[in-house]
Structures are given as C-alpha cells and as structure tokens.
Tab-separated table of C-alpha atoms in Angstrom:
chain	number	residue	atom	x	y	z
A	1	MET	CA	-71.802	-53.673	87.725
A	2	VAL	CA	-72.149	-49.910	87.380
A	3	ILE	CA	-72.235	-47.970	90.611
A	4	ARG	CA	-73.589	-44.489	90.241
A	5	GLU	CA	-72.259	-41.878	92.634
A	6	LYS	CA	-74.867	-40.010	94.585
A	7	THR	CA	-74.997	-36.299	93.847
A	8	ASP	CA	-73.431	-34.350	96.682
A	9	ALA	CA	-76.002	-32.131	98.393
A	10	MET	CA	-73.593	-29.234	98.763
A	11	THR	CA	-72.874	-29.310	95.022
A	12	VAL	CA	-76.584	-28.838	94.362
A	13	ALA	CA	-76.730	-26.072	96.970
A	14	HIS	CA	-73.837	-24.197	95.394
A	15	ARG	CA	-75.571	-24.324	92.013
A	16	PHE	CA	-78.681	-22.932	93.669
A	17	VAL	CA	-76.704	-20.048	95.167
A	18	GLU	CA	-75.141	-19.330	91.772
A	19	ALA	CA	-78.605	-19.240	90.238
A	20	ILE	CA	-80.049	-16.794	92.749
A	21	ASN	CA	-77.127	-14.545	91.844
A	22	GLY	CA	-77.027	-12.454	94.988
A	23	ASP	CA	-80.694	-11.523	94.937
A	24	ASP	CA	-81.204	-9.844	98.276
A	25	SER	CA	-84.720	-11.181	98.769
A	26	VAL	CA	-83.086	-14.481	99.779
A	27	LEU	CA	-81.805	-14.091	103.333
A	28	GLY	CA	-80.334	-17.538	103.856
A	29	VAL	CA	-79.804	-20.914	102.199
A	30	TRP	CA	-79.292	-24.318	103.825
A	31	VAL	CA	-79.132	-27.847	102.479
A	32	ARG	CA	-79.673	-31.330	103.816
A	33	ASP	CA	-79.891	-34.894	102.650
A	34	THR	CA	-83.250	-36.475	103.297
A	35	MET	CA	-84.501	-40.009	102.736
A	36	CYS	CA	-86.130	-38.707	99.560
A	37	GLY	CA	-83.293	-36.629	98.128
A	38	VAL	CA	-81.626	-33.251	98.523
A	39	GLU	CA	-83.583	-30.477	100.175
A	40	ILE	CA	-82.620	-26.840	99.676
A	41	VAL	CA	-84.050	-24.625	102.414
A	42	THR	CA	-84.417	-20.880	102.000
A	43	VAL	CA	-85.589	-18.006	104.157
A	44	THR	CA	-86.716	-14.969	102.202
A	45	GLU	CA	-87.862	-11.448	102.749
A	46	PRO	CA	-91.656	-11.148	102.885
A	47	LEU	CA	-92.833	-11.796	99.309
A	48	ASP	CA	-96.191	-12.288	97.688
A	49	GLY	CA	-96.938	-15.578	95.969
A	50	ASP	CA	-95.871	-14.445	92.519
A	51	ALA	CA	-92.632	-12.920	93.764
A	52	GLU	CA	-91.433	-16.286	95.107
A	53	ARG	CA	-92.128	-18.199	91.879
A	54	TRP	CA	-88.653	-17.596	90.435
A	55	LEU	CA	-87.219	-19.800	93.191
A	56	PHE	CA	-89.371	-22.690	91.963
A	57	ARG	CA	-88.117	-22.029	88.432
A	58	ILE	CA	-84.565	-22.515	89.717
A	59	GLN	CA	-85.670	-25.731	91.433
A	60	GLY	CA	-86.780	-27.011	88.024
A	61	GLU	CA	-83.385	-26.179	86.536
A	62	LEU	CA	-81.681	-28.110	89.337
A	63	ILE	CA	-83.982	-31.117	88.865
A	64	ARG	CA	-82.937	-31.221	85.220
A	65	GLU	CA	-79.253	-30.737	86.036
A	66	PHE	CA	-79.212	-33.303	88.851
A	67	PRO	CA	-81.875	-35.842	87.847
A	68	ASP	CA	-80.780	-38.405	90.430
A	69	ALA	CA	-80.913	-35.978	93.371
A	70	ASN	CA	-84.694	-35.470	93.666
A	71	VAL	CA	-84.177	-31.805	94.509
A	72	GLN	CA	-86.752	-30.395	96.899
A	73	LEU	CA	-87.103	-26.728	97.796
A	74	ALA	CA	-88.478	-25.241	101.004
A	75	VAL	CA	-89.268	-21.533	100.863
A	76	TYR	CA	-89.866	-20.035	104.285
A	77	ASN	CA	-91.387	-16.777	103.214
A	78	PRO	CA	-92.550	-14.759	106.254
A	79	SER	CA	-95.648	-13.675	104.343
A	80	PHE	CA	-97.039	-17.175	104.808
A	81	PHE	CA	-95.615	-18.373	108.126
A	82	THR	CA	-96.092	-17.158	111.663
A	83	GLY	CA	-93.165	-16.379	113.942
A	84	ASP	CA	-89.482	-16.302	113.094
A	85	PRO	CA	-88.915	-18.091	109.752
A	86	PHE	CA	-85.336	-18.947	110.719
A	87	GLU	CA	-86.762	-21.239	113.411
A	88	LEU	CA	-88.326	-23.342	110.649
A	89	VAL	CA	-84.941	-24.301	109.190
A	90	PRO	CA	-84.361	-27.985	110.030
A	91	THR	CA	-81.669	-28.469	112.655
A	92	ASP	CA	-79.801	-30.951	110.454
A	93	ALA	CA	-79.575	-28.536	107.515
A	94	GLN	CA	-76.122	-27.152	106.702
A	95	PRO	CA	-75.776	-23.424	106.016
A	96	VAL	CA	-74.591	-22.462	102.543
A	97	SER	CA	-72.577	-19.327	101.900
A	98	LEU	CA	-74.456	-16.824	99.752
A	99	THR	CA	-71.232	-15.677	98.115
A	100	THR	CA	-70.074	-17.722	95.129
B	1	MET	CA	-102.106	-39.942	73.853
B	2	THR	CA	-104.940	-42.320	74.563
B	3	VAL	CA	-107.752	-42.223	77.070
B	4	ASP	CA	-108.622	-45.495	78.736
B	5	GLN	CA	-110.494	-46.311	81.905
B	6	ARG	CA	-107.479	-45.649	84.088
B	7	THR	CA	-106.900	-42.241	82.524
B	8	GLN	CA	-110.556	-41.425	83.116
B	9	ALA	CA	-110.188	-42.479	86.745
B	10	PHE	CA	-107.248	-40.125	87.262
B	11	LEU	CA	-109.189	-37.264	85.667
B	12	HIS	CA	-112.245	-38.036	87.768
B	13	THR	CA	-110.226	-38.012	90.998
B	14	ALA	CA	-108.583	-34.762	89.912
B	15	ASP	CA	-111.991	-33.191	89.393
B	16	GLU	CA	-113.172	-34.370	92.813
B	17	ASN	CA	-110.167	-32.805	94.523
B	18	ARG	CA	-110.526	-29.639	92.453
B	19	ALA	CA	-114.158	-29.321	93.493
B	20	VAL	CA	-113.199	-29.708	97.160
B	21	ALA	CA	-110.534	-27.029	96.794
B	22	GLN	CA	-112.967	-24.636	95.128
B	23	ARG	CA	-115.636	-25.329	97.729
B	24	LEU	CA	-113.248	-24.601	100.588
B	25	LEU	CA	-112.163	-21.370	98.919
B	26	SER	CA	-115.730	-20.236	98.499
B	27	HIS	CA	-116.426	-20.586	102.201
B	28	SER	CA	-117.673	-17.201	103.298
B	29	ASP	CA	-115.599	-16.944	106.489
B	30	LEU	CA	-112.428	-18.365	105.031
B	31	GLN	CA	-110.121	-19.432	107.854
B	32	PRO	CA	-106.447	-20.426	107.615
B	33	ALA	CA	-107.339	-24.097	108.067
B	34	ALA	CA	-109.771	-23.924	105.139
B	35	ARG	CA	-107.097	-22.266	103.021
B	36	ARG	CA	-104.553	-24.923	103.942
B	37	TRP	CA	-106.918	-27.732	102.988
B	38	ALA	CA	-107.918	-25.944	99.798
B	39	ILE	CA	-104.255	-25.829	98.802
B	40	ALA	CA	-103.688	-29.467	99.798
B	41	ALA	CA	-106.725	-30.576	97.766
B	42	ALA	CA	-105.555	-28.467	94.824
B	43	PHE	CA	-102.167	-30.160	94.933
B	44	TYR	CA	-103.758	-33.596	94.873
B	45	ALA	CA	-105.894	-32.523	91.947
B	46	ALA	CA	-102.657	-31.565	90.187
B	47	VAL	CA	-101.105	-34.934	91.076
B	48	HIS	CA	-103.963	-36.789	89.405
B	49	LEU	CA	-103.938	-34.515	86.364
B	50	VAL	CA	-100.227	-35.174	85.897
B	51	ASN	CA	-100.805	-38.898	86.436
B	52	ALA	CA	-103.515	-38.815	83.780
B	53	TYR	CA	-101.147	-37.200	81.312
B	54	ILE	CA	-98.284	-39.605	82.029
B	55	TRP	CA	-100.549	-42.633	81.868
B	56	GLY	CA	-102.226	-41.419	78.700
B	57	ARG	CA	-98.912	-40.846	76.987
B	58	LEU	CA	-96.581	-43.465	78.431
B	59	ARG	CA	-98.733	-46.027	80.295
B	60	ILE	CA	-96.669	-45.380	83.417
B	61	GLU	CA	-97.969	-44.438	86.845
B	62	PRO	CA	-95.310	-42.611	88.911
B	63	ALA	CA	-94.529	-44.487	92.107
B	64	ASN	CA	-93.922	-41.416	94.239
B	65	HIS	CA	-93.704	-37.627	94.203
B	66	GLY	CA	-90.050	-37.654	93.135
B	67	GLU	CA	-90.731	-39.793	90.102
B	68	ARG	CA	-93.729	-37.662	89.156
B	69	GLN	CA	-91.638	-34.511	89.520
B	70	SER	CA	-89.042	-35.976	87.166
B	71	PHE	CA	-91.729	-36.480	84.526
B	72	VAL	CA	-92.855	-32.876	85.000
B	73	GLU	CA	-89.317	-31.817	84.114
B	74	THR	CA	-88.705	-34.226	81.247
B	75	GLU	CA	-92.047	-34.208	79.408
B	76	SER	CA	-92.130	-31.056	77.297
B	77	VAL	CA	-95.872	-30.467	77.758
B	78	LEU	CA	-95.655	-30.839	81.527
B	79	ARG	CA	-92.561	-28.681	81.748
B	80	THR	CA	-94.681	-25.691	80.725
B	81	ILE	CA	-96.556	-25.968	84.024
B	82	GLY	CA	-93.489	-26.893	86.089
B	83	ILE	CA	-93.396	-23.725	88.207
B	84	ASP	CA	-97.133	-23.951	88.931
B	85	TYR	CA	-96.780	-27.587	89.922
B	86	ARG	CA	-93.719	-27.148	92.131
B	87	GLN	CA	-95.102	-24.132	94.017
B	88	LEU	CA	-98.376	-25.973	94.543
B	89	GLN	CA	-96.480	-29.075	95.649
B	90	ARG	CA	-94.423	-27.167	98.196
B	91	ARG	CA	-97.315	-25.178	99.582
B	92	GLY	CA	-99.407	-28.342	99.651
B	93	PHE	CA	-96.676	-29.962	101.725
B	94	ASP	CA	-96.545	-26.954	104.055
B	95	ALA	CA	-100.325	-27.092	104.383
B	96	ARG	CA	-100.186	-30.662	105.631
B	97	TYR	CA	-97.004	-30.687	107.709
B	98	VAL	CA	-95.980	-27.181	108.815
B	99	PRO	CA	-98.369	-25.905	111.498
B	100	ARG	CA	-97.022	-22.362	111.221
B	101	PHE	CA	-97.996	-22.157	107.549
B	102	VAL	CA	-100.749	-19.551	107.325
B	103	PRO	CA	-101.413	-18.852	103.661
B	104	SER	CA	-102.935	-15.549	102.743
B	105	GLU	CA	-106.288	-15.527	101.012
B	106	ALA	CA	-104.548	-14.171	97.901
B	107	LEU	CA	-102.072	-17.063	97.818
B	108	ALA	CA	-104.799	-19.690	98.255
B	109	ILE	CA	-106.918	-18.122	95.525
B	110	THR	CA	-103.965	-17.899	93.145
B	111	LEU	CA	-102.888	-21.492	93.686
B	112	VAL	CA	-106.402	-22.885	93.331
B	113	THR	CA	-107.985	-20.669	90.705
B	114	ARG	CA	-104.999	-19.771	88.542
B	115	ASP	CA	-102.208	-22.331	88.914
B	116	LEU	CA	-104.315	-25.481	89.243
B	117	GLU	CA	-106.501	-24.266	86.378
B	118	GLN	CA	-103.406	-23.734	84.246
B	119	ILE	CA	-102.248	-27.283	84.966
B	120	ARG	CA	-105.707	-28.608	84.132
B	121	THR	CA	-105.903	-26.604	80.920
B	122	VAL	CA	-102.545	-27.903	79.690
B	123	VAL	CA	-103.393	-31.521	80.475
B	124	MET	CA	-106.882	-31.315	78.980
B	125	MET	CA	-105.523	-29.637	75.854
B	126	ALA	CA	-103.258	-32.636	75.393
B	127	PHE	CA	-106.347	-34.837	75.409
B	128	ALA	CA	-108.436	-32.370	73.416
B	129	ASP	CA	-108.554	-34.345	70.180
B	130	ILE	CA	-109.743	-37.465	71.888
B	131	ASP	CA	-113.454	-38.243	71.920
B	132	GLY	CA	-115.208	-38.122	75.237
B	133	ILE	CA	-112.894	-35.659	76.966
B	134	SER	CA	-113.712	-31.999	76.921
B	135	ASN	CA	-111.930	-29.019	78.393
B	136	ASP	CA	-115.248	-27.285	78.839
B	137	ASP	CA	-116.702	-27.130	82.280
C-alpha cells in the first residue's frame, strides 16, 4: 500500500512568500489547514481589481506545484471590505514571515 | 470535444446564471447586495462553463470545487483563463460568506462583463467547430 504524505501547509506558504518576492502591497500572510486543503490568507494595501490579479496567478502556480494540497487563496484587500482587514484573518491561521 | 445533452445542460445553466449576473449589474440603483449576488451568479456561470468543457472533452464531472480547480490548472485550454476563474471563485466565495465584502461597482462590472465573458469565449471557442453551438449571442 502506498501512503502519500500530505503537503505541509507551511511549505506551501513559504513558496507563496518566495513568489511575492517582497512586494510591499502585501502586508501580511497567514496559512491554515482546512477540511478542503491549504488556505493562504493575505492582507494587502488597497488595490483595484486588476492590481490584485497577480496574487491569483501565484495561486495557480502553487496549485500546479502542490496538486494534492488544494491551495486556496484569500485576499483581504481593503478596497473591497469594510473595517479592519486584519480582523478578517481566521483565528486559526498561522502567521508566515514575509522574509525568505 | 463532443457536445451531448449533458454538455448542453451545463451550457444552458451557465447562460441562465450569466443572465442573472448581467441583470443584477444593470439594476439602476446598484447596491452592494446586488453586486455580491451578481458576482456569485457569475461564478456559478463559470463553474458550469468549465464543467461543460471538462465533460465535453473528458466525460468527467468534477465532484467539487477543488477537483474542478485542478482541471483548470491541468487542461491547457482552461489554464488560459485560470486567473479569471480563481479571482471570480474567491470573490464569489466572499460574496456568499463574508458579510464585510463590499465590492466596488468597477470590480463587479469587471468580473461579470470581462472575466466571465473571457471564460465563456474560451470555452465556446473550444466547441466552435461543433454543429449546434455558436459563440454568437
């Protein structure tokens, strides 16, 4: 019987941080395991809809790199949410250092 | 790629959801709730368009969003609309489950009239040589 190891959520998160490459429009990154897979959570500077699309491009790269992880991406962009976007970060999400 | 009754059903449902999204967007006093539902309907239109493509090509119906997303990344035609699909998926999720999501009019219009249309164009182009399906509207 072959047992496949589950992809570690923090490994996915570190690849995400590498991919954003210090872009200062991303203010924070968190990660958590959900029933459905690995969720990367970001809080950004206020961006318009087109300016946040590059983050969804990176999500696609991670889906291809970690096909068993079902990588999800939450983008809490203050342009589209009321109140403090940091309050939207799930309490069970682990912070990820933005320095690689 | 082949078009059978099931493919047609997916395309029909996609068109219904697309029409709802467009109707909500055209509401003269567009409110945040109308924008949220327009985005949610647009996402479900995209889901059925992607299902139509996958069924037409592989005779597989994805069991859930994760499986469908994997096809979007592995099928070369669908990969071209991957960013459109994923942004629409996320904002569709926010529209349904995050009460503090208040999309701007510009975002709602872009997701419904540009990104969903791009997804539709790519899927319909894949069916373009098959009788009975037209990309014209």
